[in-house]
GROMACS .gro file of C-alpha atoms in nm:
model
  400
    1UNK     CA    1   3.166  -5.584  -3.270
    2UNK     CA    2   3.265  -5.813  -3.557
    3UNK     CA    3   2.967  -5.951  -3.745
    4UNK     CA    4   3.006  -6.300  -3.896
    5UNK     CA    5   2.842  -6.423  -4.213
    6UNK     CA    6   2.609  -6.624  -3.991
    7UNK     CA    7   2.504  -6.303  -3.810
    8UNK     CA    8   2.423  -6.136  -4.140
    9UNK     CA    9   2.212  -6.429  -4.256
   10UNK     CA   10   2.023  -6.432  -3.925
   11UNK     CA   11   1.950  -6.059  -3.945
   12UNK     CA   12   1.836  -6.083  -4.306
   13UNK     CA   13   1.603  -6.372  -4.224
   14UNK     CA   14   1.443  -6.167  -3.948
   15UNK     CA   15   1.389  -5.868  -4.176
   16UNK     CA   16   1.646  -5.664  -3.983
   17UNK     CA   17   1.945  -5.454  -4.079
   18UNK     CA   18   2.261  -5.386  -3.886
   19UNK     CA   19   2.260  -5.085  -3.653
   20UNK     CA   20   2.471  -4.869  -3.878
   21UNK     CA   21   2.166  -4.686  -4.005
   22UNK     CA   22   2.247  -4.332  -4.111
   23UNK     CA   23   2.045  -4.062  -3.937
   24UNK     CA   24   1.856  -3.824  -4.160
   25UNK     CA   25   2.057  -3.545  -4.315
   26UNK     CA   26   1.850  -3.287  -4.132
   27UNK     CA   27   1.968  -3.435  -3.803
   28UNK     CA   28   2.312  -3.295  -3.883
   29UNK     CA   29   2.494  -3.591  -3.731
   30UNK     CA   30   2.774  -3.819  -3.843
   31UNK     CA   31   2.676  -4.175  -3.937
   32UNK     CA   32   2.683  -4.398  -3.628
   33UNK     CA   33   2.909  -4.697  -3.600
   34UNK     CA   34   2.797  -5.041  -3.493
   35UNK     CA   35   2.818  -5.118  -3.123
   36UNK     CA   36   2.789  -5.438  -2.924
   37UNK     CA   37   2.498  -5.290  -2.729
   38UNK     CA   38   2.276  -5.266  -3.037
   39UNK     CA   39   2.208  -5.582  -3.234
   40UNK     CA   40   1.982  -5.459  -3.511
   41UNK     CA   41   1.729  -5.198  -3.616
   42UNK     CA   42   1.390  -5.263  -3.774
   43UNK     CA   43   1.438  -5.124  -4.122
   44UNK     CA   44   1.070  -5.027  -4.144
   45UNK     CA   45   1.056  -4.865  -3.799
   46UNK     CA   46   1.041  -4.507  -3.924
   47UNK     CA   47   0.723  -4.578  -4.118
   48UNK     CA   48   0.558  -4.814  -3.873
   49UNK     CA   49   0.258  -4.733  -3.659
   50UNK     CA   50   0.298  -4.803  -3.289
   51UNK     CA   51   0.022  -5.037  -3.176
   52UNK     CA   52   0.102  -5.004  -2.807
   53UNK     CA   53   0.402  -4.914  -2.596
   54UNK     CA   54   0.398  -5.262  -2.443
   55UNK     CA   55   0.438  -5.411  -2.790
   56UNK     CA   56   0.706  -5.154  -2.868
   57UNK     CA   57   0.904  -5.278  -2.568
   58UNK     CA   58   0.902  -5.628  -2.712
   59UNK     CA   59   1.025  -5.494  -3.046
   60UNK     CA   60   1.300  -5.310  -2.865
   61UNK     CA   61   1.400  -5.619  -2.668
   62UNK     CA   62   1.458  -5.802  -2.997
   63UNK     CA   63   1.707  -5.543  -3.122
   64UNK     CA   64   1.884  -5.459  -2.795
   65UNK     CA   65   2.168  -5.655  -2.642
   66UNK     CA   66   2.074  -5.839  -2.321
   67UNK     CA   67   2.279  -5.587  -2.121
   68UNK     CA   68   2.109  -5.285  -2.274
   69UNK     CA   69   1.763  -5.430  -2.219
   70UNK     CA   70   1.846  -5.527  -1.860
   71UNK     CA   71   1.974  -5.177  -1.785
   72UNK     CA   72   1.673  -4.997  -1.931
   73UNK     CA   73   1.385  -5.226  -1.839
   74UNK     CA   74   1.511  -5.340  -1.500
   75UNK     CA   75   1.462  -5.189  -1.157
   76UNK     CA   76   1.580  -5.220  -0.800
   77UNK     CA   77   1.548  -5.527  -0.578
   78UNK     CA   78   1.265  -5.769  -0.654
   79UNK     CA   79   1.114  -5.501  -0.884
   80UNK     CA   80   0.794  -5.484  -0.678
   81UNK     CA   81   0.773  -5.106  -0.717
   82UNK     CA   82   0.836  -5.133  -1.092
   83UNK     CA   83   0.533  -5.358  -1.131
   84UNK     CA   84   0.326  -5.167  -0.876
   85UNK     CA   85   0.376  -4.851  -1.083
   86UNK     CA   86   0.176  -5.020  -1.358
   87UNK     CA   87  -0.076  -5.213  -1.149
   88UNK     CA   88  -0.185  -4.919  -0.934
   89UNK     CA   89  -0.340  -4.733  -1.229
   90UNK     CA   90  -0.614  -4.997  -1.205
   91UNK     CA   91  -0.712  -4.852  -0.867
   92UNK     CA   92  -0.864  -4.560  -1.058
   93UNK     CA   93  -1.125  -4.677  -1.311
   94UNK     CA   94  -1.250  -4.403  -1.541
   95UNK     CA   95  -1.603  -4.269  -1.492
   96UNK     CA   96  -1.729  -4.137  -1.824
   97UNK     CA   97  -1.952  -3.835  -1.873
   98UNK     CA   98  -2.222  -3.891  -2.136
   99UNK     CA   99  -2.426  -3.655  -2.358
  100UNK     CA  100  -2.130  -3.416  -2.341
  101UNK     CA  101  -2.168  -3.268  -2.694
  102UNK     CA  102  -1.800  -3.318  -2.788
  103UNK     CA  103  -1.637  -3.388  -3.123
  104UNK     CA  104  -1.280  -3.511  -3.153
  105UNK     CA  105  -1.178  -3.187  -3.326
  106UNK     CA  106  -1.307  -2.992  -3.022
  107UNK     CA  107  -1.059  -3.153  -2.783
  108UNK     CA  108  -0.784  -2.928  -2.644
  109UNK     CA  109  -0.477  -3.105  -2.507
  110UNK     CA  110  -0.254  -2.797  -2.487
  111UNK     CA  111  -0.088  -2.694  -2.165
  112UNK     CA  112   0.170  -2.452  -2.026
  113UNK     CA  113   0.466  -2.551  -1.813
  114UNK     CA  114   0.697  -2.286  -1.671
  115UNK     CA  115   0.624  -2.053  -1.960
  116UNK     CA  116   0.641  -2.318  -2.233
  117UNK     CA  117   0.329  -2.373  -2.440
  118UNK     CA  118   0.321  -2.736  -2.549
  119UNK     CA  119   0.054  -2.905  -2.763
  120UNK     CA  120  -0.012  -3.194  -2.525
  121UNK     CA  121   0.085  -3.269  -2.164
  122UNK     CA  122   0.346  -3.540  -2.224
  123UNK     CA  123   0.716  -3.457  -2.190
  124UNK     CA  124   1.043  -3.648  -2.183
  125UNK     CA  125   1.169  -3.776  -1.847
  126UNK     CA  126   1.543  -3.765  -1.776
  127UNK     CA  127   1.703  -4.100  -1.860
  128UNK     CA  128   2.073  -4.174  -1.870
  129UNK     CA  129   2.307  -4.349  -2.114
  130UNK     CA  130   2.110  -4.337  -2.440
  131UNK     CA  131   2.417  -4.480  -2.615
  132UNK     CA  132   2.301  -4.817  -2.487
  133UNK     CA  133   2.059  -4.819  -2.781
  134UNK     CA  134   2.195  -4.571  -3.035
  135UNK     CA  135   2.557  -4.472  -3.109
  136UNK     CA  136   2.468  -4.101  -3.108
  137UNK     CA  137   2.257  -4.139  -2.794
  138UNK     CA  138   2.099  -3.825  -2.653
  139UNK     CA  139   2.173  -3.625  -2.967
  140UNK     CA  140   1.917  -3.834  -3.154
  141UNK     CA  141   1.659  -3.858  -2.876
  142UNK     CA  142   1.673  -3.481  -2.820
  143UNK     CA  143   1.593  -3.429  -3.186
  144UNK     CA  144   1.305  -3.677  -3.169
  145UNK     CA  145   1.154  -3.502  -2.867
  146UNK     CA  146   1.190  -3.163  -3.037
  147UNK     CA  147   1.020  -3.298  -3.350
  148UNK     CA  148   0.736  -3.418  -3.128
  149UNK     CA  149   0.691  -3.058  -3.008
  150UNK     CA  150   0.747  -3.118  -2.639
  151UNK     CA  151   1.003  -3.066  -2.359
  152UNK     CA  152   1.330  -3.260  -2.333
  153UNK     CA  153   1.451  -3.330  -1.980
  154UNK     CA  154   1.824  -3.388  -2.024
  155UNK     CA  155   1.969  -3.641  -1.781
  156UNK     CA  156   2.270  -3.548  -1.572
  157UNK     CA  157   2.383  -3.907  -1.640
  158UNK     CA  158   2.391  -3.860  -2.017
  159UNK     CA  159   2.661  -4.017  -2.229
  160UNK     CA  160   2.687  -3.703  -2.441
  161UNK     CA  161   2.777  -3.361  -2.294
  162UNK     CA  162   2.494  -3.121  -2.217
  163UNK     CA  163   2.620  -2.863  -2.467
  164UNK     CA  164   2.601  -3.103  -2.762
  165UNK     CA  165   2.257  -3.220  -2.652
  166UNK     CA  166   2.136  -2.860  -2.635
  167UNK     CA  167   2.256  -2.803  -2.991
  168UNK     CA  168   2.065  -3.110  -3.110
  169UNK     CA  169   1.740  -2.984  -2.959
  170UNK     CA  170   1.536  -2.706  -3.121
  171UNK     CA  171   1.268  -2.709  -2.853
  172UNK     CA  172   1.246  -2.630  -2.482
  173UNK     CA  173   1.488  -2.826  -2.264
  174UNK     CA  174   1.553  -2.868  -1.894
  175UNK     CA  175   1.871  -2.998  -1.734
  176UNK     CA  176   1.857  -3.264  -1.462
  177UNK     CA  177   2.114  -3.204  -1.189
  178UNK     CA  178   2.264  -3.476  -0.975
  179UNK     CA  179   2.392  -3.250  -0.697
  180UNK     CA  180   2.765  -3.316  -0.665
  181UNK     CA  181   2.929  -3.321  -0.323
  182UNK     CA  182   3.190  -3.087  -0.471
  183UNK     CA  183   3.006  -2.753  -0.483
  184UNK     CA  184   3.248  -2.629  -0.747
  185UNK     CA  185   3.149  -2.913  -0.979
  186UNK     CA  186   2.779  -2.850  -0.913
  187UNK     CA  187   2.819  -2.479  -0.983
  188UNK     CA  188   3.000  -2.553  -1.309
  189UNK     CA  189   2.721  -2.783  -1.424
  190UNK     CA  190   2.457  -2.521  -1.347
  191UNK     CA  191   2.641  -2.244  -1.530
  192UNK     CA  192   2.709  -2.468  -1.829
  193UNK     CA  193   2.340  -2.555  -1.847
  194UNK     CA  194   2.237  -2.191  -1.829
  195UNK     CA  195   2.486  -2.083  -2.095
  196UNK     CA  196   2.378  -2.369  -2.322
  197UNK     CA  197   2.017  -2.253  -2.330
  198UNK     CA  198   1.846  -2.486  -2.085
  199UNK     CA  199   1.529  -2.327  -1.951
  200UNK     CA  200   1.507  -2.492  -1.608
  201UNK     CA  201   1.696  -2.717  -1.367
  202UNK     CA  202   1.559  -3.047  -1.236
  203UNK     CA  203   1.699  -3.123  -0.892
  204UNK     CA  204   1.678  -3.498  -0.842
  205UNK     CA  205   1.628  -3.588  -0.476
  206UNK     CA  206   1.559  -3.961  -0.493
  207UNK     CA  207   1.879  -4.094  -0.653
  208UNK     CA  208   2.169  -4.050  -0.416
  209UNK     CA  209   2.391  -4.287  -0.611
  210UNK     CA  210   2.361  -4.492  -0.931
  211UNK     CA  211   2.107  -4.770  -0.899
  212UNK     CA  212   2.131  -5.107  -1.070
  213UNK     CA  213   1.897  -5.396  -1.134
  214UNK     CA  214   1.984  -5.750  -1.038
  215UNK     CA  215   1.958  -5.851  -1.403
  216UNK     CA  216   2.210  -5.591  -1.515
  217UNK     CA  217   2.446  -5.677  -1.230
  218UNK     CA  218   2.425  -6.046  -1.310
  219UNK     CA  219   2.557  -5.970  -1.659
  220UNK     CA  220   2.858  -5.788  -1.514
  221UNK     CA  221   2.717  -5.436  -1.562
  222UNK     CA  222   2.812  -5.418  -1.932
  223UNK     CA  223   2.811  -5.045  -2.006
  224UNK     CA  224   2.870  -4.937  -2.368
  225UNK     CA  225   3.230  -4.965  -2.481
  226UNK     CA  226   3.422  -4.646  -2.400
  227UNK     CA  227   3.133  -4.504  -2.196
  228UNK     CA  228   3.190  -4.199  -1.979
  229UNK     CA  229   2.945  -3.964  -1.810
  230UNK     CA  230   2.961  -3.695  -2.076
  231UNK     CA  231   2.906  -3.398  -1.846
  232UNK     CA  232   3.210  -3.490  -1.636
  233UNK     CA  233   3.440  -3.593  -1.922
  234UNK     CA  234   3.741  -3.355  -1.947
  235UNK     CA  235   3.736  -3.398  -2.326
  236UNK     CA  236   3.410  -3.203  -2.328
  237UNK     CA  237   3.501  -2.946  -2.065
  238UNK     CA  238   3.372  -3.144  -1.769
  239UNK     CA  239   3.529  -3.230  -1.438
  240UNK     CA  240   3.454  -3.413  -1.115
  241UNK     CA  241   3.318  -3.759  -1.043
  242UNK     CA  242   2.951  -3.819  -1.132
  243UNK     CA  243   2.924  -4.078  -0.853
  244UNK     CA  244   3.036  -3.826  -0.589
  245UNK     CA  245   2.679  -3.717  -0.522
  246UNK     CA  246   2.564  -3.526  -0.218
  247UNK     CA  247   2.353  -3.757  -0.003
  248UNK     CA  248   2.246  -3.508   0.266
  249UNK     CA  249   2.032  -3.280   0.052
  250UNK     CA  250   1.824  -3.011   0.226
  251UNK     CA  251   1.582  -2.737   0.114
  252UNK     CA  252   1.879  -2.498   0.115
  253UNK     CA  253   2.016  -2.686  -0.185
  254UNK     CA  254   1.709  -2.576  -0.382
  255UNK     CA  255   1.796  -2.217  -0.295
  256UNK     CA  256   2.157  -2.276  -0.404
  257UNK     CA  257   2.055  -2.417  -0.742
  258UNK     CA  258   1.814  -2.130  -0.805
  259UNK     CA  259   2.062  -1.860  -0.703
  260UNK     CA  260   2.352  -1.997  -0.909
  261UNK     CA  261   2.155  -2.078  -1.223
  262UNK     CA  262   1.894  -1.804  -1.215
  263UNK     CA  263   1.655  -2.065  -1.359
  264UNK     CA  264   1.332  -2.223  -1.232
  265UNK     CA  265   1.397  -2.535  -1.023
  266UNK     CA  266   1.185  -2.849  -1.057
  267UNK     CA  267   1.225  -3.078  -0.756
  268UNK     CA  268   1.201  -3.440  -0.870
  269UNK     CA  269   1.141  -3.749  -0.659
  270UNK     CA  270   0.869  -3.613  -0.430
  271UNK     CA  271   0.639  -3.877  -0.277
  272UNK     CA  272   0.499  -3.690   0.029
  273UNK     CA  273   0.280  -3.384   0.049
  274UNK     CA  274   0.489  -3.238   0.332
  275UNK     CA  275   0.806  -3.271   0.124
  276UNK     CA  276   0.632  -3.081  -0.155
  277UNK     CA  277   0.544  -2.804   0.093
  278UNK     CA  278   0.906  -2.780   0.205
  279UNK     CA  279   1.032  -2.769  -0.152
  280UNK     CA  280   0.790  -2.494  -0.252
  281UNK     CA  281   0.880  -2.292   0.057
  282UNK     CA  282   1.246  -2.315  -0.050
  283UNK     CA  283   1.166  -2.180  -0.395
  284UNK     CA  284   1.073  -2.482  -0.610
  285UNK     CA  285   0.899  -2.370  -0.929
  286UNK     CA  286   0.750  -2.715  -0.993
  287UNK     CA  287   0.719  -3.056  -0.827
  288UNK     CA  288   0.788  -3.385  -1.005
  289UNK     CA  289   0.612  -3.677  -0.837
  290UNK     CA  290   0.828  -3.982  -0.905
  291UNK     CA  291   0.978  -4.295  -0.754
  292UNK     CA  292   1.246  -4.300  -1.026
  293UNK     CA  293   1.059  -4.572  -1.212
  294UNK     CA  294   1.138  -4.814  -0.932
  295UNK     CA  295   1.509  -4.791  -1.009
  296UNK     CA  296   1.627  -4.678  -0.666
  297UNK     CA  297   1.451  -4.808  -0.353
  298UNK     CA  298   1.224  -5.108  -0.400
  299UNK     CA  299   0.916  -5.138  -0.180
  300UNK     CA  300   0.792  -4.783  -0.241
  301UNK     CA  301   0.427  -4.725  -0.327
  302UNK     CA  302   0.336  -4.659  -0.687
  303UNK     CA  303   0.386  -4.297  -0.786
  304UNK     CA  304   0.021  -4.271  -0.896
  305UNK     CA  305  -0.087  -4.383  -0.547
  306UNK     CA  306   0.076  -4.083  -0.377
  307UNK     CA  307  -0.010  -3.825  -0.644
  308UNK     CA  308  -0.348  -3.725  -0.492
  309UNK     CA  309  -0.194  -3.653  -0.152
  310UNK     CA  310   0.089  -3.448  -0.302
  311UNK     CA  311  -0.155  -3.255  -0.521
  312UNK     CA  312  -0.373  -3.182  -0.216
  313UNK     CA  313  -0.074  -3.017  -0.046
  314UNK     CA  314   0.046  -2.829  -0.355
  315UNK     CA  315  -0.300  -2.681  -0.420
  316UNK     CA  316  -0.196  -2.559  -0.766
  317UNK     CA  317   0.069  -2.322  -0.626
  318UNK     CA  318   0.316  -2.468  -0.875
  319UNK     CA  319   0.282  -2.718  -1.162
  320UNK     CA  320   0.302  -3.089  -1.087
  321UNK     CA  321   0.477  -3.323  -1.329
  322UNK     CA  322   0.420  -3.695  -1.285
  323UNK     CA  323   0.640  -3.985  -1.394
  324UNK     CA  324   0.684  -4.356  -1.328
  325UNK     CA  325   0.470  -4.614  -1.507
  326UNK     CA  326   0.299  -4.423  -1.790
  327UNK     CA  327   0.237  -4.659  -2.085
  328UNK     CA  328  -0.105  -4.563  -2.223
  329UNK     CA  329  -0.316  -4.259  -2.294
  330UNK     CA  330  -0.557  -4.362  -2.019
  331UNK     CA  331  -0.262  -4.349  -1.776
  332UNK     CA  332  -0.199  -3.988  -1.879
  333UNK     CA  333  -0.572  -3.918  -1.838
  334UNK     CA  334  -0.575  -4.061  -1.484
  335UNK     CA  335  -0.265  -3.870  -1.376
  336UNK     CA  336  -0.413  -3.544  -1.499
  337UNK     CA  337  -0.738  -3.620  -1.315
  338UNK     CA  338  -0.543  -3.676  -0.993
  339UNK     CA  339  -0.366  -3.341  -1.004
  340UNK     CA  340  -0.076  -3.361  -1.249
  341UNK     CA  341  -0.031  -3.084  -1.503
  342UNK     CA  342   0.180  -3.306  -1.730
  343UNK     CA  343   0.342  -3.648  -1.732
  344UNK     CA  344   0.695  -3.752  -1.827
  345UNK     CA  345   0.803  -4.078  -1.991
  346UNK     CA  346   1.145  -4.242  -1.991
  347UNK     CA  347   1.173  -4.610  -2.083
  348UNK     CA  348   0.926  -4.594  -2.377
  349UNK     CA  349   1.132  -4.313  -2.529
  350UNK     CA  350   1.439  -4.537  -2.522
  351UNK     CA  351   1.246  -4.823  -2.676
  352UNK     CA  352   1.143  -4.591  -2.958
  353UNK     CA  353   1.502  -4.476  -2.998
  354UNK     CA  354   1.624  -4.835  -3.025
  355UNK     CA  355   1.389  -4.935  -3.306
  356UNK     CA  356   1.354  -4.611  -3.500
  357UNK     CA  357   1.605  -4.344  -3.400
  358UNK     CA  358   1.471  -3.989  -3.380
  359UNK     CA  359   1.155  -4.082  -3.568
  360UNK     CA  360   1.096  -4.368  -3.327
  361UNK     CA  361   1.119  -4.127  -3.034
  362UNK     CA  362   0.880  -3.884  -3.203
  363UNK     CA  363   0.634  -4.168  -3.269
  364UNK     CA  364   0.623  -4.260  -2.900
  365UNK     CA  365   0.513  -3.914  -2.790
  366UNK     CA  366   0.265  -3.874  -3.072
  367UNK     CA  367   0.120  -4.218  -2.998
  368UNK     CA  368   0.047  -4.115  -2.638
  369UNK     CA  369  -0.094  -3.784  -2.763
  370UNK     CA  370  -0.335  -3.966  -2.993
  371UNK     CA  371  -0.436  -4.216  -2.724
  372UNK     CA  372  -0.501  -3.933  -2.481
  373UNK     CA  373  -0.719  -3.753  -2.735
  374UNK     CA  374  -0.933  -4.064  -2.785
  375UNK     CA  375  -0.956  -4.114  -2.407
  376UNK     CA  376  -1.079  -3.756  -2.370
  377UNK     CA  377  -1.342  -3.806  -2.638
  378UNK     CA  378  -1.471  -4.133  -2.496
  379UNK     CA  379  -1.466  -4.005  -2.138
  380UNK     CA  380  -1.660  -3.691  -2.235
  381UNK     CA  381  -1.414  -3.410  -2.161
  382UNK     CA  382  -1.318  -3.147  -2.416
  383UNK     CA  383  -1.012  -3.000  -2.241
  384UNK     CA  384  -0.740  -3.138  -2.018
  385UNK     CA  385  -0.788  -2.822  -1.811
  386UNK     CA  386  -1.130  -2.957  -1.709
  387UNK     CA  387  -1.011  -3.296  -1.589
  388UNK     CA  388  -1.062  -3.373  -1.221
  389UNK     CA  389  -1.112  -3.664  -0.984
  390UNK     CA  390  -1.480  -3.656  -1.083
  391UNK     CA  391  -1.376  -3.861  -1.388
  392UNK     CA  392  -1.235  -4.142  -1.170
  393UNK     CA  393  -1.372  -4.398  -0.930
  394UNK     CA  394  -1.116  -4.486  -0.664
  395UNK     CA  395  -1.182  -4.852  -0.589
  396UNK     CA  396  -0.944  -4.845  -0.294
  397UNK     CA  397  -1.160  -4.581  -0.125
  398UNK     CA  398  -1.488  -4.752  -0.218
  399UNK     CA  399  -1.373  -5.084  -0.072
  400UNK     CA  400  -1.288  -4.946   0.274
   0.00000   0.00000   0.00000
């Protein structure tokens, strides 16, 4: 993108600098080049304190191109499910426990997921095409998640190849598989992930083809210049067509993924208790309750609305990860009370990446950690392991 003198004056007046910010030396990355998908970066972002993730989204919108913002923030259809994902948390007001004899320093947020000890139960959700908001894309976000001390779920729709992303991450990482209709391509992806040091495979069951929002489509679907799906790019050892995804998935595909990779399999996109039962019977090591952030089929219930029913079927046989709609520490609190062992966030991570690079990503996770700690203190619970539905009042149930 060619910047005019007028552009430069506009950016300077807004207190912004062009998106050619060099990553820190410790990131071990080449300086990025400017791209038409990124307008500017807040020069003070690395040192800023996040007030809320909703406010962060507005900051991000100011520095993203319209196409990048439409791709990340948008969802399927009329976006009813997108908004319901947020609204439905209000169906579960928090019931506090008083005289609980708790100090903030007593609060334990630590948890274990598939053998990984993490300091708080918030991990990264798989999200594709990070180059929409940073030239080095997933390489930078993986570093930010590692610096935050939590788990990076690497999207199968990444712009960068899975091997390079693995090298950029010093922490635990899981690879999200979009099951290809060509079994040879799927097997290659699984073996590459295993050999690159990924610790688990996420089998996505709710995205049987790339989704797109009406806003993004109305702009002509402006993907980043030169974009390819990195894991299928022959330049990086890939092959096959990302869009050639297997639509008729069955429980036997869970068995295939586990047998080829030799890794634990998380089944993502579960919205029914019976589907969770079937997945566990087929060998699933964890269940991820998700409606894909509303990005696939509109008209689905909020993910938080179905979490209790799924948890009732799972009965703690395997961990439950929850995603879709988390924006505040009280959202994390509610999801844990309703049966989740951890939550995953996607869009807020990309907003942090857009305004602050790796440090911006790290800030997002640590902001939710701090909000969760305060929620625990004020609700009167010293450990996330002790959270239960007793800390919530379900207004839907009380009004029937």
